[in-house]
Short mmCIF file of C-alpha atoms in Angstrom, two decimals:
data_model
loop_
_atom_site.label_atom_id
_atom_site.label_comp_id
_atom_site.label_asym_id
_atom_site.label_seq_id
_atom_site.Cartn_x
_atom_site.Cartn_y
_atom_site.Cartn_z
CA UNK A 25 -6.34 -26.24 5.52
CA UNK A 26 -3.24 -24.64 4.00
CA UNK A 27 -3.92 -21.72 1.16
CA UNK A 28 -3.22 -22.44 -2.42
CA UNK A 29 -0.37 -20.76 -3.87
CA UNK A 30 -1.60 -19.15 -6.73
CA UNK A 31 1.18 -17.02 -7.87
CA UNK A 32 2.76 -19.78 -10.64
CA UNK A 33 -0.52 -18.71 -12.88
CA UNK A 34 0.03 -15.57 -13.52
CA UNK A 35 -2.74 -15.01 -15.74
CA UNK A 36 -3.32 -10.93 -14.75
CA UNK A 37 -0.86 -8.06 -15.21
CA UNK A 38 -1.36 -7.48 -11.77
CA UNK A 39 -2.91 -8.04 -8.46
CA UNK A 40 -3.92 -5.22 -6.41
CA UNK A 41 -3.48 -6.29 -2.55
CA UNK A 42 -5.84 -4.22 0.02
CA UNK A 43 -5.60 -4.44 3.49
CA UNK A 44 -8.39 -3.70 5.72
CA UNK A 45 -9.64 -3.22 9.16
CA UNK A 46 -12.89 -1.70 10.04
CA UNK A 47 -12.51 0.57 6.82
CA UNK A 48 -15.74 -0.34 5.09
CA UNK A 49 -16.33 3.23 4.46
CA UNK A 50 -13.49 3.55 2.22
CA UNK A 51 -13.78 0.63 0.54
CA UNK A 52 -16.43 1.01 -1.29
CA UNK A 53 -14.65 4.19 -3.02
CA UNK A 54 -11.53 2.04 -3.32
CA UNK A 55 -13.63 -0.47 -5.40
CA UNK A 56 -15.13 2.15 -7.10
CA UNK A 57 -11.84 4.08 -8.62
CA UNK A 58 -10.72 0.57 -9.10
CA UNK A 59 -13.41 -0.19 -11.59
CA UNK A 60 -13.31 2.84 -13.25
CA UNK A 61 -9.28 2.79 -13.97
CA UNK A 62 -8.64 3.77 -17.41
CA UNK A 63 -6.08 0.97 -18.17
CA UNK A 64 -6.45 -1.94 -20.68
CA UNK A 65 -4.50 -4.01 -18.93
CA UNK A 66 -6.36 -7.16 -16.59
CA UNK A 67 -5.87 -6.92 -12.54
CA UNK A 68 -7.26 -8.75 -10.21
CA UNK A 69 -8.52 -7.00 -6.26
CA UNK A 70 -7.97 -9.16 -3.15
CA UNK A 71 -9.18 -7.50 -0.36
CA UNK A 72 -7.70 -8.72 2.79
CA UNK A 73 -9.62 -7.82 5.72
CA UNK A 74 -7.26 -7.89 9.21
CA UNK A 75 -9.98 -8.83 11.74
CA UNK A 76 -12.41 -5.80 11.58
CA UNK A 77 -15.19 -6.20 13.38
CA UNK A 78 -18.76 -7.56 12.93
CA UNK A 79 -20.53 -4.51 11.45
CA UNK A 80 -17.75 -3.50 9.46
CA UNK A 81 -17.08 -7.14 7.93
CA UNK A 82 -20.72 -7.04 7.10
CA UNK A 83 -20.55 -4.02 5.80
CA UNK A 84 -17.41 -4.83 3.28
CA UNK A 85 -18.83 -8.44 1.85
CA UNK A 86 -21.95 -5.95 0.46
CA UNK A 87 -19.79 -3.44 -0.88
CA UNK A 88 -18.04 -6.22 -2.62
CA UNK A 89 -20.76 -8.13 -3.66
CA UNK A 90 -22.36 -4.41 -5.21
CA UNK A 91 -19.36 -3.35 -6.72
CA UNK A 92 -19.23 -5.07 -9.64
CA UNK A 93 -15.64 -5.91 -9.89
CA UNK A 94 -14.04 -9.91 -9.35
CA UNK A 95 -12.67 -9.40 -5.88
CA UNK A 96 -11.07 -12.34 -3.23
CA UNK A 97 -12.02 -11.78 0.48
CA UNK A 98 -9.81 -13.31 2.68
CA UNK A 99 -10.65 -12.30 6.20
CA UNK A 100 -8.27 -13.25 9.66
CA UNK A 101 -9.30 -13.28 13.12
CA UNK A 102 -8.05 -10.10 15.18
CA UNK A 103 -5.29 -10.71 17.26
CA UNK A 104 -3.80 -7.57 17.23
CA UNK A 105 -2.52 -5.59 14.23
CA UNK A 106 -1.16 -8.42 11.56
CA UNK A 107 -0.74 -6.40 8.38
CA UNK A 108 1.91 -8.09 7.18
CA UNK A 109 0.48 -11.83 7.72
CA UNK A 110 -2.69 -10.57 5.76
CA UNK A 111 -0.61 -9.39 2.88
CA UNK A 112 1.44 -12.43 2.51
CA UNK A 113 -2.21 -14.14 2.52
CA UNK A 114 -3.09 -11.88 -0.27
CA UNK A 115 0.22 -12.53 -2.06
CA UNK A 116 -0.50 -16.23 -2.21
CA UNK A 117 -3.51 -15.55 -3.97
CA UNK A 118 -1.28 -13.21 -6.51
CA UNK A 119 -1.92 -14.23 -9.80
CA UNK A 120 -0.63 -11.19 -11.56
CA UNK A 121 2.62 -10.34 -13.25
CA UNK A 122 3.39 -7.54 -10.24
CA UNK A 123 1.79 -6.77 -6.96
CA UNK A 124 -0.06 -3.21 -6.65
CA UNK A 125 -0.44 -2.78 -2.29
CA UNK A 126 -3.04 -0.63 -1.33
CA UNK A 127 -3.98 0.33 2.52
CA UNK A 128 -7.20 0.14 3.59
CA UNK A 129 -7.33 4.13 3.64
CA UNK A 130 -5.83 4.70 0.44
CA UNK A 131 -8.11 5.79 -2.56
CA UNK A 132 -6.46 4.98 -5.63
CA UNK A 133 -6.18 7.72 -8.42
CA UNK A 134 -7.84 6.67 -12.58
CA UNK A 135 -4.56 6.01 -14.02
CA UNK A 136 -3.02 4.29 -10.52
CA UNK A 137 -2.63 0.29 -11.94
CA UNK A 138 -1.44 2.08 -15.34
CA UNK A 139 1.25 4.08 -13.90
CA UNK A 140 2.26 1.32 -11.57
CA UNK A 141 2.90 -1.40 -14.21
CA UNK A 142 4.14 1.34 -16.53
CA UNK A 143 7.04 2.08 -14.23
CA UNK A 144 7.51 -1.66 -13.43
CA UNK A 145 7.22 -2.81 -17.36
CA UNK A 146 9.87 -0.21 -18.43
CA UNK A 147 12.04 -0.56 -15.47
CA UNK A 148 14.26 -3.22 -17.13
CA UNK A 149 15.10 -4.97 -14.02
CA UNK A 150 13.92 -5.78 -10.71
CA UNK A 151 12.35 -2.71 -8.92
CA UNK A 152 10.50 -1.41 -6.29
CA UNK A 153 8.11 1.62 -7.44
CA UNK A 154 6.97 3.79 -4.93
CA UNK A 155 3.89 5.73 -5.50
CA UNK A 156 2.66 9.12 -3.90
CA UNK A 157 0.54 9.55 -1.04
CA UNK A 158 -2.08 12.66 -0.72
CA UNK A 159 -3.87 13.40 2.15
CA UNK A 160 -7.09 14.00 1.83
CA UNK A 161 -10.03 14.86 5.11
CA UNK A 162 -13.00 12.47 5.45
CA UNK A 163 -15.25 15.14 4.76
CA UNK A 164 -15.16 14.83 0.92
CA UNK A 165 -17.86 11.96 1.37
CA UNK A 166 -20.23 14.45 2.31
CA UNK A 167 -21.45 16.97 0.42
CA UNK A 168 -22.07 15.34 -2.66
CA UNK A 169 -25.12 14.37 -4.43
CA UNK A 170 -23.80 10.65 -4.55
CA UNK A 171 -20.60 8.23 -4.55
CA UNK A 172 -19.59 8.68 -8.10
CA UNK A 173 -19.66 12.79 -7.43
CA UNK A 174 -17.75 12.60 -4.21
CA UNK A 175 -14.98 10.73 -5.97
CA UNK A 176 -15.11 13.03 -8.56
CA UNK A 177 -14.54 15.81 -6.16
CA UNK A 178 -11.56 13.76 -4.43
CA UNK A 179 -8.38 15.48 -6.30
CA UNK A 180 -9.56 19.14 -5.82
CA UNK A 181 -10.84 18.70 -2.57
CA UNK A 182 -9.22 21.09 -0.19
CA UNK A 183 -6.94 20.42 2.15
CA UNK A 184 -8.64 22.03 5.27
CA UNK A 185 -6.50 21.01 8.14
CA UNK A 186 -3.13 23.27 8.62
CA UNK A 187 -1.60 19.91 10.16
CA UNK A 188 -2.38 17.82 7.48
CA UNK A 189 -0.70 20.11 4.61
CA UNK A 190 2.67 20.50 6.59
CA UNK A 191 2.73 16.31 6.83
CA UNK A 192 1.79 16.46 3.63
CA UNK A 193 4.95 18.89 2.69
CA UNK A 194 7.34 17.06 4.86
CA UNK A 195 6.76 13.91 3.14
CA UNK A 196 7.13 15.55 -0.42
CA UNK A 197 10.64 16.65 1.04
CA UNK A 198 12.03 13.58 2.30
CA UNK A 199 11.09 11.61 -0.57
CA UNK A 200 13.00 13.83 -2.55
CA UNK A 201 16.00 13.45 0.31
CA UNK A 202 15.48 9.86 0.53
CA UNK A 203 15.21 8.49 -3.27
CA UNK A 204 18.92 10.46 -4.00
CA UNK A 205 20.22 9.52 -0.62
CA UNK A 206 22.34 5.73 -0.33
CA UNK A 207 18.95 4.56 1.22
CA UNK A 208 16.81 5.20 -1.64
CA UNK A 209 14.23 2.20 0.82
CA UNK A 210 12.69 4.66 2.78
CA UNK A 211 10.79 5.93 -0.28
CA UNK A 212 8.98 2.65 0.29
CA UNK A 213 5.56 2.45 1.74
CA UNK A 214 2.80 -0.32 1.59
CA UNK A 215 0.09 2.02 1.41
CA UNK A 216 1.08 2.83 -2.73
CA UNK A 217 3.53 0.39 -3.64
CA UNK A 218 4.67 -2.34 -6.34
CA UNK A 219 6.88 -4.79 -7.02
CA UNK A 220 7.38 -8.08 -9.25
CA UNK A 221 5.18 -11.22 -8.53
CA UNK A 222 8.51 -12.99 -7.32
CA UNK A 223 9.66 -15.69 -4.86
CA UNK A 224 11.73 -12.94 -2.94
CA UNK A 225 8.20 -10.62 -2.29
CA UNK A 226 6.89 -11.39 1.35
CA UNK A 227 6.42 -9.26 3.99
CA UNK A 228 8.06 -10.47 7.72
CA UNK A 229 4.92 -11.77 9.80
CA UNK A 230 7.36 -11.21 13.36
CA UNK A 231 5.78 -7.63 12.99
CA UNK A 232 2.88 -7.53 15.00
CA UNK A 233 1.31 -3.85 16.06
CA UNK A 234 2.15 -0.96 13.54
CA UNK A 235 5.43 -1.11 12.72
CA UNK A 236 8.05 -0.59 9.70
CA UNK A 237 7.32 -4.39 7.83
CA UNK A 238 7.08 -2.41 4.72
CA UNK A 239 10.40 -0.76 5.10
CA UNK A 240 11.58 -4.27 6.33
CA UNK A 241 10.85 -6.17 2.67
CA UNK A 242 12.57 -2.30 0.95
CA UNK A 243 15.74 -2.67 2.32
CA UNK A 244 16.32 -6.75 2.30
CA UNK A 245 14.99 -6.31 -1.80
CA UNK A 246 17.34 -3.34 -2.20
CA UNK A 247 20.31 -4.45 0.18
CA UNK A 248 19.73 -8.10 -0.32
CA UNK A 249 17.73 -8.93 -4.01
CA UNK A 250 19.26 -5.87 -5.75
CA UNK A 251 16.60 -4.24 -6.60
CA UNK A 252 16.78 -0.72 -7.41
CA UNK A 253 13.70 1.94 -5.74
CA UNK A 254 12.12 4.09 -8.01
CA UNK A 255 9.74 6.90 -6.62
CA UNK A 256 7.40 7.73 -8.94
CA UNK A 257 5.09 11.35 -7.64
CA UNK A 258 2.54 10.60 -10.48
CA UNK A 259 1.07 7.60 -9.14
CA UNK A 260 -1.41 8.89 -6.80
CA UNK A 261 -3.21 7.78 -4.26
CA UNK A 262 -5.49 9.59 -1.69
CA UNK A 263 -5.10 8.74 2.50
CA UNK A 264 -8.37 9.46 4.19
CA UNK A 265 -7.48 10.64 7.18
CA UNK A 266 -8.01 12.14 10.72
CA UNK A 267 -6.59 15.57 11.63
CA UNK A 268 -4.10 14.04 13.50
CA UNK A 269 -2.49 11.11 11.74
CA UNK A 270 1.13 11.46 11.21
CA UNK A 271 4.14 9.82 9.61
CA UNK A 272 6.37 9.30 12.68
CA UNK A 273 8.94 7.82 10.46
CA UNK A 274 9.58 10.90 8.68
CA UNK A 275 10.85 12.52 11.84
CA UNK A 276 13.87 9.99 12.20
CA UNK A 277 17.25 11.33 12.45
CA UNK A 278 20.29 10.37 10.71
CA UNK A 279 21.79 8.48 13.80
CA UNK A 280 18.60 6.79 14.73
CA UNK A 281 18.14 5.73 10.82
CA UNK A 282 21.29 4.64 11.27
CA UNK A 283 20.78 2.23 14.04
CA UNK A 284 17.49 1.35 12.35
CA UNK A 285 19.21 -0.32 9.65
CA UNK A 286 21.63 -2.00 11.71
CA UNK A 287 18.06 -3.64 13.42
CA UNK A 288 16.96 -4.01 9.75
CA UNK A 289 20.03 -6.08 8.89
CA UNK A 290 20.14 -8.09 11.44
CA UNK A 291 16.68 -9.48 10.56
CA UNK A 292 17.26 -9.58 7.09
CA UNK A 293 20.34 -11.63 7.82
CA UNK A 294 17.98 -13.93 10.23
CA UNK A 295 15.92 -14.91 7.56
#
C-alpha cells in the first residue's frame, strides 16, 4: 500500500525526523530530552527505524510506548544501510511547518526544537540551519542514579577520549571555514539539521551504504532552490559515540571537494 502524504496538513510547527538502527539505547534519552524541551511551540517525533534488528526493534516500540510523547514508528526491512529512503518515509508523514532531522545517536539539547524554528522563523527566506554536533562517550549512562540524572549530567560530562576532543576541534574549525567559504553546504549534516516542510525537501534514495545524501539535498537546495545555509553553534546536540568514530568528510581536500561537487552536480542535474 502506498504511504499517505501528510505534509499538506501542516498542523505542527515542526516534525522532528529520527533515524534509527539498533540504537534503542539512545532512544529512550532522545525521547526523553524531547519531552522535556522547553518550547511552547507543538512538534510532532517520527521515529524511523532502518531495519534494526529483533531485540533492538523490541526494545524501541517499549521505549516509545513508555515515553509518554505522540511518536510515529515506521520501521523498513534491512537491506543494507537506507538512511535516506527512511527519511523521505518520515518526511511523508511531516506534518509540521519545518523538518528538525535527528540521527539515531544524536541526543538533542532543552532548547534544540526552539532554536531550530527560531533560526528558520526569522530567517526570512528559504534556509537550511545547521545545528552543532558534541561528542559525547557512552559512559555518561552509567553512573547515575537514574535516566533523568544521566541526562542531566550529559552537557558537563567530560570528554575522556584524546581522539574524540581533536574530532571534536576539527569540526568546530571547518564549520567556521566552510559556512564563509562559496560552499557554505558542507556545514550541512542530517544528524542536527532543518529545513522548510517544502516540495523541494527529499533526500536521494540512490544512496545506499553510508554516504554523503545529506550533503547531496545541501548543495542541490543551495546551488539549485536558492536557499541560503545558516550554521547556527547554539543548537546542540550530543553524538554518543565510540572512541573511534570519525568524520571522514572533514579530511577532504580542496581538489577532491572539488571533484566532489562536480559528482554532486551531475546528480543534481539527473534529477
Amino acid at each position: 500500500m502506498e504511504q499517505i502524504d501528510f505534509r499538506s496538513i501542516k498542523d505542527k510547527n515542526a516534525s522532528v525526523i529520527i533515524v534509527i538502527h539498533n540504537q534503542s539505547d539512545v532512544l529512550k534519552f532522545q525521547l526523553l530530552s524531547l519531552k522535556k524541551q522547553k518550547t511552547e511551540r507543538s512538534f510532532q517525533v517520527i521515529v524511523l527505524d532502518d531495519g534494526s534488528n529483533n531485540k533492538h526493534t523490541n526494545e524501541a516500540l517499549v521505549v516509545i510506548n513508555a515515553s509518554g510523547l505522540e511518536v510515529a514508528y515506521v520501521r523498513q526491512e534491512h537491506r543494507g544501510f537506507r538512511a535516506s529512503r527512511a527519511r523521505n518515509q518520515g518526511i511523508k508523514l511531516a506534518r509540521g511547518k519545518f523538518l528538525i532531522f535527528l540521527d539515531g545517536d544524536m541526543i538533542p539539547a532543552e532548547d534544540f526544537v526552539q532554536l531550530h524554528l527560531q533560526d528558520q522563523e526569522g530567517s526570512g527566506t528559504k534556509t537550511i540551519v545547521a545545528g552543532n554536533r558534541l561528542r559525547r562517550p557512552r559512559s555518561f549512562m552509567s553512573g547515575q542514579p537514574n535516566i533523568d540524572q544521566a541526562l542531566l549530567s550529559l552537557p558537563s560530562h567530560p570528554i575522556s577520549r584524546g581522539q574524540m576532543t581533536r574530532h571534536q576541534k576539527r569540526e568546530e574549525e571547518k564549520r567556521t571555514e566552510f559556512i564563509n567559504s562559496d560552499h557554505p553546504w558542507r556545514c550541512c549534516f542530517s544528524c542536527n539539521m532543518s529545513v522548510p516542510n517544502s516540495p523541494e525537501i527529499f533526500f536521494d534514495e540512490r544512496f545506499v551504504g553510508w554516504g554523503p545524501d545529506d550533503w547531496h539535498m545541501a548543495f542541490r537546495l543551495f546551488s539549485k532552490e536558492n536557499y541560503k545555509v545558516h550554521y547556527d553553534a547554539d543548537i546542540i546536540a550530543y553524538e554518543i559515540k565510540t572512541a573511534g568514530a570519525s568524520n571522514v568528510l572533514l579530511k577532504v581536500g580542496h581538489e577532491k571537494i572539488v571533484q566532489y561537487r562536480a559528482i554532486l552536480e551531475a546528480r543534481v542535474h539527473a534529477l
